Coordinates of C-alpha atoms in Angstrom, one line a residue:
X1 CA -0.2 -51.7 2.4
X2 CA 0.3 -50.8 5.8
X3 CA -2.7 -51.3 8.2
X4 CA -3.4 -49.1 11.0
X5 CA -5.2 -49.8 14.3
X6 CA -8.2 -47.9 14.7
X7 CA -7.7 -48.6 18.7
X8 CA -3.9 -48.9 19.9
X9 CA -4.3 -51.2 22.5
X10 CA -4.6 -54.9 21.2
X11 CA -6.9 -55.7 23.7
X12 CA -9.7 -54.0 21.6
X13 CA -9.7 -56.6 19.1
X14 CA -10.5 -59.3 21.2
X15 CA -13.8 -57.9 23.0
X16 CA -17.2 -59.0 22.3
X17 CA -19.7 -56.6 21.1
X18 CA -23.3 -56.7 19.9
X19 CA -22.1 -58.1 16.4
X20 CA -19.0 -60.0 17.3
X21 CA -20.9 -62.2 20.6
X22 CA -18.2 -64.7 21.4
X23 CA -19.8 -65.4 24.4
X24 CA -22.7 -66.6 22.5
X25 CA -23.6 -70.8 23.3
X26 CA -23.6 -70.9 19.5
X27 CA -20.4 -69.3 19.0
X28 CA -18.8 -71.3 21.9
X29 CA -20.1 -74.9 21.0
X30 CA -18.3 -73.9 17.8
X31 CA -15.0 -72.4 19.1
X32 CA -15.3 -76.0 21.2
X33 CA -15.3 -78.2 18.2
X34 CA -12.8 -76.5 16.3
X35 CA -10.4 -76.3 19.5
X36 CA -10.8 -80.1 19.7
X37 CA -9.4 -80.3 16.3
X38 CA -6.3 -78.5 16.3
X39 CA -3.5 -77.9 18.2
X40 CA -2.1 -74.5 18.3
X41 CA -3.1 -71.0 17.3
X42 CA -2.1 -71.4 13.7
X43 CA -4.0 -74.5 13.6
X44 CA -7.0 -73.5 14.6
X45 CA -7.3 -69.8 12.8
X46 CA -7.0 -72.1 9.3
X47 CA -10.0 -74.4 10.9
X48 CA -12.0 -71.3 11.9
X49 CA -11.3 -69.6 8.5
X50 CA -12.2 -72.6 6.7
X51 CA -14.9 -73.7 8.7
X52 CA -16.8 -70.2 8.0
X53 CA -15.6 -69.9 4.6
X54 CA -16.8 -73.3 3.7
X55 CA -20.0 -73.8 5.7
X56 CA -21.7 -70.7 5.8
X57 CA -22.9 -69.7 2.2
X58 CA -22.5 -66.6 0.8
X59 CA -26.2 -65.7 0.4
X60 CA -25.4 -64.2 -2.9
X61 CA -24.4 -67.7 -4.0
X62 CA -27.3 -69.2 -2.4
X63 CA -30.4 -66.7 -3.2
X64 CA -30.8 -66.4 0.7
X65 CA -32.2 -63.0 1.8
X66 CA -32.1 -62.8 5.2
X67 CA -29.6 -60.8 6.4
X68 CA -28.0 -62.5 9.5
X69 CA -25.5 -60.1 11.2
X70 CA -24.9 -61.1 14.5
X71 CA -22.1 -64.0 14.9
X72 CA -24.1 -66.2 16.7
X73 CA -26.7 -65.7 14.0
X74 CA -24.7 -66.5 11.1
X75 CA -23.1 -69.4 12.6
X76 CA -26.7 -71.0 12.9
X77 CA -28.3 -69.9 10.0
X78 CA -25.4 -70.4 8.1
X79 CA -26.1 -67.7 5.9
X80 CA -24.5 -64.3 5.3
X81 CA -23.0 -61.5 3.2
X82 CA -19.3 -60.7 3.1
X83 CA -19.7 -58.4 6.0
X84 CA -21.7 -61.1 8.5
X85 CA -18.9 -64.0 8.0
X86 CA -16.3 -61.8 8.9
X87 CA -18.2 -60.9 12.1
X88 CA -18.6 -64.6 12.6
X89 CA -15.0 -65.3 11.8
X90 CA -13.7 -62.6 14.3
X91 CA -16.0 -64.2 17.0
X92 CA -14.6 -67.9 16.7
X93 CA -11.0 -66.3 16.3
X94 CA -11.7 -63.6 19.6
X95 CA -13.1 -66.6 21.8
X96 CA -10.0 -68.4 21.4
X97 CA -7.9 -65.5 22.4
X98 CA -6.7 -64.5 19.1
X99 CA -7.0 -60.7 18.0
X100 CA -9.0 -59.7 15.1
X101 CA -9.9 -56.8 13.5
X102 CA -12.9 -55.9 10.9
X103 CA -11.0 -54.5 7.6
X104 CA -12.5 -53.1 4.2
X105 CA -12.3 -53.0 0.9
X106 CA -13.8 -50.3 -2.0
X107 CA -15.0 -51.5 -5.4
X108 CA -15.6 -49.0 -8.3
X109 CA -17.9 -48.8 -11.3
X110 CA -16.6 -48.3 -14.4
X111 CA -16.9 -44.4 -14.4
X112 CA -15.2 -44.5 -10.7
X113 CA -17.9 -44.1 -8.8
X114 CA -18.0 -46.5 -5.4
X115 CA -20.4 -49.6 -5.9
X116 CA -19.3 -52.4 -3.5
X117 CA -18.2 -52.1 -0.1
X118 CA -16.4 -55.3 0.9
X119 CA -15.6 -56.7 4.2
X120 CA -12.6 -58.9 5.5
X121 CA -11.1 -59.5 8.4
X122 CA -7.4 -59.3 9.8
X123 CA -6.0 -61.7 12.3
X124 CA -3.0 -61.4 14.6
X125 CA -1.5 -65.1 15.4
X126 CA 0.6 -65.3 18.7
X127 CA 4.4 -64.4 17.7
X128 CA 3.4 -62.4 15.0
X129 CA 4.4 -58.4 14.7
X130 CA 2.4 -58.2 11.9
X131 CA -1.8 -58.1 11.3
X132 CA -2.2 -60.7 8.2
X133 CA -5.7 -60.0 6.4
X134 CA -8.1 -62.8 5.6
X135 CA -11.3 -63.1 3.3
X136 CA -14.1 -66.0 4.4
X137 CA -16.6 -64.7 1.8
X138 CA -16.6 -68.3 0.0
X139 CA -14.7 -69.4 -3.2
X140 CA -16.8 -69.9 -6.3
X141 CA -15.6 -70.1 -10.4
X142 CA -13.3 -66.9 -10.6
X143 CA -12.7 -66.6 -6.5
X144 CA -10.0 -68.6 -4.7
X145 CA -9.3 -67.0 -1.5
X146 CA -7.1 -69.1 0.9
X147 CA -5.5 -68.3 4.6
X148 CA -2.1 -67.2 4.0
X149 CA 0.3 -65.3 6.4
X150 CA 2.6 -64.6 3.5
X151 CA 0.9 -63.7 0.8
X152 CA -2.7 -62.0 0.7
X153 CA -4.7 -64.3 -1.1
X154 CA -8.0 -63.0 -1.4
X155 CA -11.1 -62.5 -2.9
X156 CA -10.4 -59.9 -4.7
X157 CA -7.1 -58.5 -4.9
X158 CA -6.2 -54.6 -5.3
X159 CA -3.7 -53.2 -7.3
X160 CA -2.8 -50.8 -10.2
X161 CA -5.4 -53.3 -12.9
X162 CA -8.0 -53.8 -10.7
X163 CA -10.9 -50.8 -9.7
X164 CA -10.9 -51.3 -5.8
X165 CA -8.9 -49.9 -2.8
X166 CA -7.9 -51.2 0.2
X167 CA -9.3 -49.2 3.3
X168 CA -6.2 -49.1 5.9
X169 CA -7.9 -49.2 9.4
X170 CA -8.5 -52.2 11.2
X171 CA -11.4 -51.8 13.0
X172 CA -12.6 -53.0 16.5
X173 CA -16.4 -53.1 15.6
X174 CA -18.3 -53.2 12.5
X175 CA -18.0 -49.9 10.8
X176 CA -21.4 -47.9 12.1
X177 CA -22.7 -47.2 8.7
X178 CA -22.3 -51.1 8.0
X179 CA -23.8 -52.3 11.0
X180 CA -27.0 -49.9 10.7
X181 CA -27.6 -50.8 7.4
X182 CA -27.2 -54.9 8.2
X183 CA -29.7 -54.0 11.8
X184 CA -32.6 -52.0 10.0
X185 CA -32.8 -54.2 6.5
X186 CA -35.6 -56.8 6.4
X187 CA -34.0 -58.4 3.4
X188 CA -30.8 -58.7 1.7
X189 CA -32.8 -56.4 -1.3
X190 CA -33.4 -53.9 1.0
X191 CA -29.5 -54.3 2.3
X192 CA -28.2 -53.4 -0.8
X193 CA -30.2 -49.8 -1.0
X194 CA -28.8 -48.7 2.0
X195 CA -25.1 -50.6 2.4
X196 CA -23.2 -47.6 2.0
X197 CA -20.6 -48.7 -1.2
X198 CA -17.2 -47.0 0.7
X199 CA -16.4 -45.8 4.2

């Protein structure tokens, strides 16, 4: 699949924003951490990836339902949907200079009608002409995703078996209809009436 940048200039996807605040002290006391364990780019996008992968539950596993979608808020609460660690994964990768982009993926019923709206993230390492996509939702039984520049391994993969589509913009800030659903929900209950299931 070929992925398409919703803004053409590069610099987009390394801004901060209301939902991706890499300028947070939260974000930044992580960023410093990481940094102080790695030694290049490549390096330090598999810490970051792993780190939020691995640390910050998927409140799905965990029964948590707050909905934390802010960066800076996930990283501390260590709680999140899909859609909230990839914000918090695109701040630690933006604060150390390295472009990322919000990405998404559709899931069907069985009739075809949308259900699931997923979110991901795409990275773009130094020396790189390509964006690689990543998915920190958090492995369980049945979900392995790793960071891979050569081959997508995600969380769920597309293709002709599966009953999900790949969305092929990369985004500089959450999709609007994500976001406003994540801002106005009190609880992860009331997230999942108004997430909309496809963009």
């Amino acid at each position: 699949m070929e992925l398409t940048q919703q803004i053409p200039e590069i610099s987009a996807y390394l801004v901060a924003d209301e939902a991706i605040d890499h300028e947070h002290p939260v974000v930044r006391e992580t960023v410093d951490r990481l940094r102080s364990e790695t030694v290049d780019a490549y390096s330090y996008a598999v810490a970051a990836y792993e780190y939020v992968r691995d640390t910050i539950e998927h409140s799905v596993d965990s029964g948590d339902l707050r909905v934390a979608w802010q960066a800076s808020d996930v990283l501390a609460t260590r709680n999140g949907i899909c859609h909230s660690k990839s914000h918090a994964l695109a701040a630690l990768l933006r604060a150390a200079g390295i472009p990322a982009a919000l990405c998404y993926q559709g899931f069907t019923d069985g009739n075809g009608d949308p259900e699931v709206l997923h979110g991901l993230i795409a990275v773009r390492l130094p020396g790189r002409d390509r964006w690689d996509r990543q998915d920190p939702r958090g492995n369980k039984p049945g979900i392995d995703a790793q960071f891979s520049l050569d081959e997508e391994r995600l969380a769920w993969p597309t293709g002709p078996e599966s009953n999900g589509v790949d969305y092929p913009v990369l985004y500089a800030a959450p999709h609007s209809a994500v976001l406003r659903a994540m801002q106005c929900a009190e609880d992860r209950t009331q997230l999942w009436r108004t997430l909309p299931a496809a963009i």
